[in-house]
XYZ file of C-alpha atoms in Angstrom:
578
model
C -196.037 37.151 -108.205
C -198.703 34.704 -106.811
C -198.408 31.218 -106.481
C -201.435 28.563 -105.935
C -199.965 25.172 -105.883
C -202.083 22.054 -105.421
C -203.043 20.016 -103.358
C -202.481 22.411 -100.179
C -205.063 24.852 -100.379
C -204.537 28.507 -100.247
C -202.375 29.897 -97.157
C -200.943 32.987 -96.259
C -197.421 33.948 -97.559
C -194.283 34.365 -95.048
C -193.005 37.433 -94.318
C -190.256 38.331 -96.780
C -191.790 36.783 -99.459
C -191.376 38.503 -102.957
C -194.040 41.287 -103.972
C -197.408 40.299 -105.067
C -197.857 41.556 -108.583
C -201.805 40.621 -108.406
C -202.489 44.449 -108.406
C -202.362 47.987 -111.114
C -199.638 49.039 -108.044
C -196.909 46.416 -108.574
C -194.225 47.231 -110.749
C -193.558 51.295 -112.454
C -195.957 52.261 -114.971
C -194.038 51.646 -118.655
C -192.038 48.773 -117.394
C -193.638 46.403 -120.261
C -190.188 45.612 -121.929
C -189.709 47.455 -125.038
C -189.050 45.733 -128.077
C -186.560 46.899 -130.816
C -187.132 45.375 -134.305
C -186.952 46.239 -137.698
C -190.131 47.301 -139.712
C -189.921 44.323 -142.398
C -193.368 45.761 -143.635
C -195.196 48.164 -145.673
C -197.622 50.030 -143.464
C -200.113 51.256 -145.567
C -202.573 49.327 -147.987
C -201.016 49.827 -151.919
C -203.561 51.286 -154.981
C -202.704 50.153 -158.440
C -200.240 52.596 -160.370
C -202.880 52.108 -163.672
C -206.298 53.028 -163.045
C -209.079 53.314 -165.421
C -211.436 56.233 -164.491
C -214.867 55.522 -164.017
C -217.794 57.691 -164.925
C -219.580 59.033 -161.454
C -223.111 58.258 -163.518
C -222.159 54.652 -163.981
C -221.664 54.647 -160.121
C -224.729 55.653 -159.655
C -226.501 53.583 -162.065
C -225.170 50.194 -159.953
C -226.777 51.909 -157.151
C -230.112 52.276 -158.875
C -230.160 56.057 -157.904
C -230.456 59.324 -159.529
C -226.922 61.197 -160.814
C -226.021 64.118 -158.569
C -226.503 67.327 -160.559
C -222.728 68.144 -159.444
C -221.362 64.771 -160.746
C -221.674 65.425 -164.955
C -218.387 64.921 -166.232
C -217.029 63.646 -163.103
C -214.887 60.502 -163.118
C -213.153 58.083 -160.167
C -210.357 56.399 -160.324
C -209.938 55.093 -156.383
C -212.269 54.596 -153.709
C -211.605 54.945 -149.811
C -213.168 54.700 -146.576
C -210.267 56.556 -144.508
C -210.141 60.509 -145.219
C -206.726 60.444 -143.995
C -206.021 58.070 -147.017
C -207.905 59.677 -150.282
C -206.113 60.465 -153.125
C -206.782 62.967 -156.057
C -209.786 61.502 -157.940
C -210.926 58.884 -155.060
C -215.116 58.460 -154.166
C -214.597 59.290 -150.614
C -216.872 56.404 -148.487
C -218.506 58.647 -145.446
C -219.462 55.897 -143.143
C -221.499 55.860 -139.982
C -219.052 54.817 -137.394
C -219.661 53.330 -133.601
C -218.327 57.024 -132.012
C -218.573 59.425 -135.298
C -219.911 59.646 -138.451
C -217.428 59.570 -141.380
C -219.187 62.646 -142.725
C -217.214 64.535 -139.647
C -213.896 64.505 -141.952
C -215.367 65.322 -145.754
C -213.700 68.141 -145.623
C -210.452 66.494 -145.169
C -211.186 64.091 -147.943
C -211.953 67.176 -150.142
C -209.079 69.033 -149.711
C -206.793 66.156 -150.373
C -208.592 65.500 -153.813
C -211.488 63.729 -153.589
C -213.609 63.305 -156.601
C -217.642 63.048 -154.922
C -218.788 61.063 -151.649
C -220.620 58.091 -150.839
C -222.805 58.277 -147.672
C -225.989 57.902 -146.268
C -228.845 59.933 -145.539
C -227.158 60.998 -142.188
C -224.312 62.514 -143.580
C -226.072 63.841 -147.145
C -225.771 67.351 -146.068
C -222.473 67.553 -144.151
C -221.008 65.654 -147.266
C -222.983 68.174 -150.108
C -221.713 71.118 -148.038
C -217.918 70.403 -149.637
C -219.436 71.134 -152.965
C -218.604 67.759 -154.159
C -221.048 65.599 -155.946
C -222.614 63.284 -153.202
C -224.200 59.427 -153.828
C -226.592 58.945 -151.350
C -227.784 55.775 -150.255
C -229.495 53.852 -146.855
C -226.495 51.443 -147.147
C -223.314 52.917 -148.027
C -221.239 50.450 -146.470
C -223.073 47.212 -147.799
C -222.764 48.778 -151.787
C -219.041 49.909 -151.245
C -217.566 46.315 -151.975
C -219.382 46.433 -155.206
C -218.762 50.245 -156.202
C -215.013 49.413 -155.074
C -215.100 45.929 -157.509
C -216.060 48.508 -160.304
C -213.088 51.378 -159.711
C -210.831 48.860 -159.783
C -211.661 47.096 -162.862
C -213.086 43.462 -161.518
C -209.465 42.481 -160.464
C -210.826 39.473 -158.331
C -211.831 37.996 -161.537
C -208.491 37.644 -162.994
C -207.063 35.338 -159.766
C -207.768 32.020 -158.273
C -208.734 33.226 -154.953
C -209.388 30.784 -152.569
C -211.097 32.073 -149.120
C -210.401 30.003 -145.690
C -212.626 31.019 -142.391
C -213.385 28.942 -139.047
C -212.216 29.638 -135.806
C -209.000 27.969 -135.337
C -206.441 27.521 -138.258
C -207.497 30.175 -140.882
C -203.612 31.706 -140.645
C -201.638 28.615 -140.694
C -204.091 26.831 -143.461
C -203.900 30.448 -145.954
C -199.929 29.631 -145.572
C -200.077 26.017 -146.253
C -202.425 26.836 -149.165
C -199.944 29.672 -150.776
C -196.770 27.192 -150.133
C -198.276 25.136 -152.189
C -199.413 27.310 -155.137
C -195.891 28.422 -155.101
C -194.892 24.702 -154.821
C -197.067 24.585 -158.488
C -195.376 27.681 -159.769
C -198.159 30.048 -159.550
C -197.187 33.684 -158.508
C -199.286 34.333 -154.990
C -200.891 36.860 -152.950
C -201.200 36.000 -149.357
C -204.077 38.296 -147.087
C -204.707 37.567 -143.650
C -204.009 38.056 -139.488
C -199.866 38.540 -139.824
C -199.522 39.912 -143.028
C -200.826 40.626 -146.539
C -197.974 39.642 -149.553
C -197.719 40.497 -152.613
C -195.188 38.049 -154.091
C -192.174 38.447 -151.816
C -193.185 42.115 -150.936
C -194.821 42.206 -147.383
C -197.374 44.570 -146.177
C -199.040 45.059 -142.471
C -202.309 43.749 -141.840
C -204.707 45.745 -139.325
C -207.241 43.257 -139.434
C -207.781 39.835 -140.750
C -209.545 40.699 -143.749
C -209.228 44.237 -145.074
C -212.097 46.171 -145.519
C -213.442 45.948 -149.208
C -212.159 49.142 -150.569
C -208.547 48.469 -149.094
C -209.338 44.529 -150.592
C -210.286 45.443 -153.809
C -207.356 47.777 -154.505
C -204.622 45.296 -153.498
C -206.477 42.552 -155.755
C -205.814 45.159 -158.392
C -202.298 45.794 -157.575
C -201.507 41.648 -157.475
C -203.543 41.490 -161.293
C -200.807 44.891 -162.405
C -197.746 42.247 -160.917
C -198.455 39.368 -162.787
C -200.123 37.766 -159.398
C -201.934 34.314 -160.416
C -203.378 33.076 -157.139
C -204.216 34.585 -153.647
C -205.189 32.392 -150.544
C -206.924 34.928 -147.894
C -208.622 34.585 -144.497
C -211.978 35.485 -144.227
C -214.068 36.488 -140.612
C -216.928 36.754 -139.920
C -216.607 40.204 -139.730
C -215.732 40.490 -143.063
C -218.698 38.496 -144.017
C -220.988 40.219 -141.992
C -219.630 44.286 -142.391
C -219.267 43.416 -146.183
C -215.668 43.469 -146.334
C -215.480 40.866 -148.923
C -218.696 42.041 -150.775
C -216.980 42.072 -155.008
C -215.313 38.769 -154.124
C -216.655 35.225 -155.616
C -214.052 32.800 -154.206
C -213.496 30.073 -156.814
C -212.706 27.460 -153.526
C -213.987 28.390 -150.048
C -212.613 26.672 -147.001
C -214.362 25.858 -143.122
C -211.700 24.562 -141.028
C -214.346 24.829 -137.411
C -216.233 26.439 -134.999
C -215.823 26.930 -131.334
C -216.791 29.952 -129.051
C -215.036 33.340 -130.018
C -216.193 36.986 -131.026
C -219.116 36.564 -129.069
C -218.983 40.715 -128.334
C -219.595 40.592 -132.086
C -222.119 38.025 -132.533
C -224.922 37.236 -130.065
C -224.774 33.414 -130.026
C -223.292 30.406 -131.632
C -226.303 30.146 -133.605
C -225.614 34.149 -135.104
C -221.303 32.867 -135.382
C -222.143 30.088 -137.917
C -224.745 31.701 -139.701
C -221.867 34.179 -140.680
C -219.463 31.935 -141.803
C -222.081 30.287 -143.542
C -222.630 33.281 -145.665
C -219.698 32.635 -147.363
C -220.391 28.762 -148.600
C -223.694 30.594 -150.679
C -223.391 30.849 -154.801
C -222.997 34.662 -154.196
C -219.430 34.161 -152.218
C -217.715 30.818 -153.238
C -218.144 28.180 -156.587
C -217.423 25.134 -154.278
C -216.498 24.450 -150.675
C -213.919 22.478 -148.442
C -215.154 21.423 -145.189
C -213.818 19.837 -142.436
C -216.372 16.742 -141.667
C -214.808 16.030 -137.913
C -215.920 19.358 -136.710
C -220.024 19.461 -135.934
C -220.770 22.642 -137.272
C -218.627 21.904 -140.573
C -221.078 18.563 -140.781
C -223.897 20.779 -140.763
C -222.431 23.060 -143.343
C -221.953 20.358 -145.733
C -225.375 19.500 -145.163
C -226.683 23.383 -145.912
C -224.129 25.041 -148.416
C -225.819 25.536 -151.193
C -222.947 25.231 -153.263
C -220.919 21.990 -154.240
C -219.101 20.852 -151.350
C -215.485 18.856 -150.910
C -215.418 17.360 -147.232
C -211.944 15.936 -145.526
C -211.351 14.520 -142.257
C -208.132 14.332 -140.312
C -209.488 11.590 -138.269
C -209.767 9.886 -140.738
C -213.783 9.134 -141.159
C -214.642 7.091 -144.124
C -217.425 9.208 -145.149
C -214.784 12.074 -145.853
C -213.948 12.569 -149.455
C -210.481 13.417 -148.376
C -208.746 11.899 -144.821
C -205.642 11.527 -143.112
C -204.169 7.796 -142.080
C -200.925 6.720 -141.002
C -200.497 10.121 -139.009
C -197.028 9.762 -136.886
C -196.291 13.166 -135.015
C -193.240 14.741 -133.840
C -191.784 17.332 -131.838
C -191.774 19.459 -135.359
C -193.963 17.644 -137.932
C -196.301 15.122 -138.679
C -196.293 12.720 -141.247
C -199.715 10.908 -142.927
C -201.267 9.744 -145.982
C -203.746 12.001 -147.523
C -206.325 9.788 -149.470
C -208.418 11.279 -151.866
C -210.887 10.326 -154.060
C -210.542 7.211 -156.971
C -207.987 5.414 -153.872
C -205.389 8.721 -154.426
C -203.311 7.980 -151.629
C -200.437 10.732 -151.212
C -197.547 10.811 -148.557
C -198.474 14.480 -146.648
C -196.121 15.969 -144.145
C -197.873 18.867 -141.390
C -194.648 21.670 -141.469
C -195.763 22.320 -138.030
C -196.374 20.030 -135.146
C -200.181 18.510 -133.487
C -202.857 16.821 -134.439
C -204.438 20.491 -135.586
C -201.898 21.113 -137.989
C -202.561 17.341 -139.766
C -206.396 18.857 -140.284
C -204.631 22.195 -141.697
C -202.282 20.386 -143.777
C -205.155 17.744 -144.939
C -207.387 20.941 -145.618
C -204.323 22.494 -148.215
C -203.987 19.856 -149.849
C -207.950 19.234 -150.257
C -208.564 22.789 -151.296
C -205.433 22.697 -153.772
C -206.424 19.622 -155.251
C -210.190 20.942 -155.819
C -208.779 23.876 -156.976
C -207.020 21.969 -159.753
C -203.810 21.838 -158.364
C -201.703 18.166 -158.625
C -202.214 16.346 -154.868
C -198.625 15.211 -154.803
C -197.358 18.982 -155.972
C -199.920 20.067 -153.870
C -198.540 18.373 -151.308
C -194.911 18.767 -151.938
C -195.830 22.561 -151.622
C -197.399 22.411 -148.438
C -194.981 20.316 -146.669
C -191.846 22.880 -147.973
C -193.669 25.668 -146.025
C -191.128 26.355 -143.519
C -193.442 27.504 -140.514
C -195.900 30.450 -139.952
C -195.253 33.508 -137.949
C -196.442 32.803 -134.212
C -197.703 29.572 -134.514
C -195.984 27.262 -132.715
C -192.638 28.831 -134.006
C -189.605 27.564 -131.654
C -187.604 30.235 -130.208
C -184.022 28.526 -129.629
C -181.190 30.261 -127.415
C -179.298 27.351 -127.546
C -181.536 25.915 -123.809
C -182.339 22.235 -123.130
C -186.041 22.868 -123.245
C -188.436 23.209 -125.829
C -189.504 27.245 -126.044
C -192.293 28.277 -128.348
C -194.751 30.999 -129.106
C -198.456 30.688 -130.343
C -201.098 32.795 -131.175
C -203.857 30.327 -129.110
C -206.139 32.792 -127.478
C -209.565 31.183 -127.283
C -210.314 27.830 -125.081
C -210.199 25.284 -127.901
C -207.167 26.475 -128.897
C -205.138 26.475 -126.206
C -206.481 22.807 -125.368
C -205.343 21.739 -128.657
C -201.777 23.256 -128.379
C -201.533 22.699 -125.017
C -202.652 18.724 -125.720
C -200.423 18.644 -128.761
C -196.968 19.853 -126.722
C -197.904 17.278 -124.079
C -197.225 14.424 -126.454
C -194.092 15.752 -127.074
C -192.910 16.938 -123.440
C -191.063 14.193 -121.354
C -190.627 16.616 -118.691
C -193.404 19.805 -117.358
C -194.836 21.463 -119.495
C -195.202 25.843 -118.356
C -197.975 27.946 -120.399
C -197.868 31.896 -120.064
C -201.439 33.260 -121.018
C -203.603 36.080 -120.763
C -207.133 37.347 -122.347
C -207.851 40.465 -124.089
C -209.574 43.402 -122.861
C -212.305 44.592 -124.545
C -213.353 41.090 -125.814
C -215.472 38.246 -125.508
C -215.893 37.928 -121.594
C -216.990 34.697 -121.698
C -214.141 32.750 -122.838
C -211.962 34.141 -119.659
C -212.560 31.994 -117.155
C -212.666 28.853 -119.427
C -209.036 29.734 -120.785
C -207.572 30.030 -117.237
C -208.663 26.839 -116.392
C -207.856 24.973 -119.222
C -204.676 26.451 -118.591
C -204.284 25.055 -115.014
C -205.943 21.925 -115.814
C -203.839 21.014 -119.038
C -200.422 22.419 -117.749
C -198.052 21.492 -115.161
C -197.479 25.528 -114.410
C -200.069 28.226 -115.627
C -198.718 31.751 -115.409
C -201.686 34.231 -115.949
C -201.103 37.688 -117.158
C -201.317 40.512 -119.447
C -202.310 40.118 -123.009
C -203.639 43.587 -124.892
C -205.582 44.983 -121.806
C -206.947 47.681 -124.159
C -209.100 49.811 -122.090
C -209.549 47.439 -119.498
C -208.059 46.878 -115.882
C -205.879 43.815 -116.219
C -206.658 43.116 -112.526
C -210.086 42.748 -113.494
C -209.467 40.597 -116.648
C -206.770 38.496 -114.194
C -209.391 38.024 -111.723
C -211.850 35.634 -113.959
C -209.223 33.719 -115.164
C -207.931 33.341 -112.066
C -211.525 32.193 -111.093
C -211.970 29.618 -113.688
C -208.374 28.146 -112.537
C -209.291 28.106 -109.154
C -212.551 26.126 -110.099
C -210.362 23.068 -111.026
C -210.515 20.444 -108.523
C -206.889 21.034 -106.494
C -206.017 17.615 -107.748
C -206.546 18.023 -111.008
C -204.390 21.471 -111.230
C -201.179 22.680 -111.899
C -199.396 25.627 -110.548
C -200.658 28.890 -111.229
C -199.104 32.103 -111.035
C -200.422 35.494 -111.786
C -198.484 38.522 -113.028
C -199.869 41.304 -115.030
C -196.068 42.472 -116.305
C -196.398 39.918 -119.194
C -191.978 40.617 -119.645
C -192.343 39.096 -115.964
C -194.452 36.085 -116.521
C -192.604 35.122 -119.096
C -189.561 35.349 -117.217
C -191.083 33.293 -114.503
C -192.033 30.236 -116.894
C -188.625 30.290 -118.473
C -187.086 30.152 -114.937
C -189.045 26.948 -113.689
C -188.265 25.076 -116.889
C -185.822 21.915 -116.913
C -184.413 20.203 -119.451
C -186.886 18.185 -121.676
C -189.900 20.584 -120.439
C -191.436 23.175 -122.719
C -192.610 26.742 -121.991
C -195.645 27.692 -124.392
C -196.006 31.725 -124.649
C -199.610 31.979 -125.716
C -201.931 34.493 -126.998
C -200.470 37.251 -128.927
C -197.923 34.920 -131.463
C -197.007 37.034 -134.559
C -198.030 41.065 -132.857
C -195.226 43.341 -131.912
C -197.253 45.229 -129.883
C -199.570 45.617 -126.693
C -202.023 47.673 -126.471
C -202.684 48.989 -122.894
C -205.004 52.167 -122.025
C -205.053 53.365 -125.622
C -201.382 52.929 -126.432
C -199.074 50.365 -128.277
C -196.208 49.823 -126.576
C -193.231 47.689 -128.371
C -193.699 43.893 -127.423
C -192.827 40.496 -129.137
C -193.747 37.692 -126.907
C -190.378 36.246 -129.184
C -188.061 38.529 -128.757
C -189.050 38.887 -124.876
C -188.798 34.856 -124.249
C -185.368 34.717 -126.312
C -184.340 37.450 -123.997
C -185.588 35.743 -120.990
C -183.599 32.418 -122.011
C -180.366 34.008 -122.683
C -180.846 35.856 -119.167
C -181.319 32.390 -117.693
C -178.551 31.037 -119.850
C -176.081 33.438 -118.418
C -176.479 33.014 -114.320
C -174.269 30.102 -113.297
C -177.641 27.873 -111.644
C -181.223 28.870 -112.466
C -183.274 29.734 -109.822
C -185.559 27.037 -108.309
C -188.460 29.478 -107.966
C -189.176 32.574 -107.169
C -192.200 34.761 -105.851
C -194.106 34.472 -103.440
C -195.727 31.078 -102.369
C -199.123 30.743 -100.749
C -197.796 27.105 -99.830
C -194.989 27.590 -97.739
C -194.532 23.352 -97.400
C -195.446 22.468 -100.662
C -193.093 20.405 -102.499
C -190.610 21.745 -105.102
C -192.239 23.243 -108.169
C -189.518 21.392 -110.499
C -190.357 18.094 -109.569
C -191.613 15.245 -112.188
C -194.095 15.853 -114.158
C -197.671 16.525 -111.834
C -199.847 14.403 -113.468
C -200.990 12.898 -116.363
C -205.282 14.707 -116.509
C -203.926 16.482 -119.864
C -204.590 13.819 -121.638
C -208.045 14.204 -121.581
């Protein structure tokens, strides 16, 4: 473990001082702490039980191509982009991949039943050498939403589907939103980062938004169960790789944009144009938009469909806005004014001035969507929390303990903000980065992290096929480039079990320990492999350890300031504020 503690500069430890961790050599491979838990989920994406065959001609009439002479006669009922995944009668999607080309594995796809193959011109003859009938076009993955819309019958059609995408707060606003068509008595669908529901039946999401033919299939299995309304997350992935191509969202949400996925997209500029694809006649029939963020004032300027604005700060201009906010350690309470002087009483489920914006956006979207504000409302406020974000873990310590999924810089400003309010004592943050992602938000996170925070332990979050040294390294840069005065103590340990051990251990009563970055997974991925881990489970087992020794430790590690003052004194200063 490494220690920097302000304002004493950076000094050599003392002999016998506990092992540095700062390196791939500290600590036995595998010694990430393996988490058991039941599977509560369904692992693989469902296909309605009643299909309706459709002709392979009329496929390729929506393409505007010529039949394949193979395909007379030849119907689909299913349609799939995974080989592993096609069932007897399926179009078999052959896409070209980053590594391989989906063409690679028709075989497979044939010999578990598939019915003909979509591809491109790339894969025409690998595909046509199964002897199945083969639809060839330049853009198989940008008609496959359409084609999959078709199989399954239009299912989209029959729901209210209402689609929420910004940076921050898509997760916690699609739960708000389905608590409170429940709270109306509609029967809901749920699709986004933690999960994907079917009424009460859960199923486990790889991605944020499923890709279309996955999408389209479970819309058809929630119209075959009687399913009324879905709220879903949408990325801009899924706007840009066509994942939500079929789909014409009768209410589409913008909650903000800050820096993320910038692998992905190659500026700002390219991030908002995405989301913007979805506020266009050919995605959404109206949209909500949050008027306090910049970007969501210049998409209420552009959308070129109707647009609802709402502001949790409360700006006159908004068409919905929050006043009277009071927060608390586990809600907030406000008035939600709408338009014609509707004035409801609101309650946030979860705690922070974020959550009054997510709440205030429910309730706007359910409202426009022709739900009753004050059921609306009622709905929202009954939701009772939202896996991984800010959800309390509670052993039974004096301190506040909770885990969040904030792993971009705006985010972990908010939360981190938001939990000062509420702290009277020191407030401890465990956070890390992921490998293989946006590079650029690195050393920004670890300094908001010692800037906002009273102790900032750095480590571990998916690695993926990076060295966590390396990813450790800039954020322990961008800490280091906060003025000493202005920064809390930082430690760094890459055994994330560890770190989170290490904040529990420094907290007091009245202080709160924030475990940041992965929230809902129960995994990390690290060189190519998942190994067990919920940041939960690990920090309930880290406070019961703590619970059971007689006196907590002071400290521990080793300290770069051998006559700084004690780690667990008051509260180090009050910057976090601002």
């Amino acid at each position: 473990m490494t220690t920097i503690t302000p304002p004493f500069g950076n000094q050599e430890g003392t002999p016998g001082d506990a092992t540095d961790r700062f390196s791939p050599a500290a600590g036995q491979p595998g010694t990430l702490t393996a988490v058991s838990h039941a599977d509560q989920y369904r692992t693989t994406p469902p296909r309605p039980e009643r299909r309706r065959p459709t002709p392979l001609v009329d496929l390729a009439a929506r393409l505007g191509i010529e039949p394949p002479a193979a395909g007379g006669g030849v119907e689909v009922s299913g349609i799939t982009h995974d080989s592993r995944a096609v069932r007897p009668g399926d179009l078999y999607a052959a896409l070209a991949g980053a590594r391989m080309h989906g063409a690679e594995f028709v075989a497979q796809a044939a010999g578990l039943g598939a019915a003909a193959v979509l591809t491109d011109p790339a894969g025409a003859d690998r595909a046509a050498a199964t002897g199945l009938p083969v639809l060839v076009t330049e853009d198989p993955r940008g008609t496959m939403g359409d084609l999959a819309a078709e199989i399954y019958g239009r299912p989209g059609a029959d729901l209210l589907q209402i689609g929420i995408t910004g940076t921050s707060g898509k997760t916690t606003t699609a739960y708000l939103v389905e608590g409170g068509l429940r709270g109306a008595g509609k029967a809901t669908g749920l699709v986004g980062t933690v999960e994907m529901r079917i009424g009460d039946e859960r199923i486990k999401s790889e991605r944020t938004t499923p890709e279309a033919t996955d999408l389209q299939a479970l819309f058809a299995v929630m119209r075959e169960r009687g399913t009324e309304a879905v709220a879903m997350e949408v990325s801009s992935h899924a706007l840009v790789l066509g994942r939500v191509d079929g789909c014409v969202f009768d209410v589409a949400v913008f909650n903000n944009l800050s820096p993320e996925h910038m692998e992905f997209h190659s500026d700002m500029e390219d991030y908002f144009q995405a989301k913007a694809r979805l506020f266009t006649p050919e995605r959404s029939r109206v949209g909500v938009v949050n008027l306090d963020d910049a970007y969501g004032r210049r998409l209420a300027a552009e959308a070129t469909i109707p647009v609802v604005t709402f502001s949790a700060a409360g700006s006159p201009d908004a068409d919905w806005r929050a006043e009277d906010v009071v927060s608390g350690m586990a809600d907030s309470t406000f008035t939600a004014v709408g338009p014609d002087g509707v004035r409801i009483p609101a309650t946030a489920p979860l705690p922070g001035p974020f959550n009054v914006a997510n709440t205030l956006a429910a309730i706007a979207t359910l409202a426009t969507a022709g739900i009753d504000p004050k059921t609306a409302a009622d709905g929202v406020a009954a939701v009772p929390g939202v896996p991984g974000r800010l959800e309390k873990v509670d052993a039974g310590q004096p301190f506040l303990a909770v885990v969040d999924y904030a792993h971009k810089t705006d985010a972990v400003e908010s939360v981190l903000r938001s939990l000062r309010e509420v702290t009277p004592g020191r407030l401890h943050i465990v956070i890390g980065c992921g490998g293989d992602r946006d590079t650029t938000k690195r050393g920004p996170m670890g300094a908001a992290a010692a800037r906002l925070a009273d102790t900032a332990v750095l480590t571990s979050d998916n690695p993926r096929s990076e060295d966590p040294l390396a990813i450790l390294t800039a954020m322990l840069t961008g800490a280091a480039a906060v003025p000493a005065a202005e920064r809390g103590e930082v430690l760094v340990d890459a055994d994330r079990a560890a770190a989170i051990a290490a904040a529990v251990d420094r907290a007091r009563p009245g202080d709160t320990v924030l475990v940041a970055g992965k929230g809902h997974e129960q995994g990390q991925e690290v060189a190519g492999a998942v190994r067990p881990f919920d940041d939960r489970l690990v920090l309930r087992e880290a406070i019961e350890r703590r619970l059971s020794r007689p006196e907590p430790p002071v400290g521990s590690g080793a300290s770069v300031t051998p006559d700084a003052p004690d780690p667990q004194d008051a509260p180090r200063h009050q910057n976090s504020q601002g």
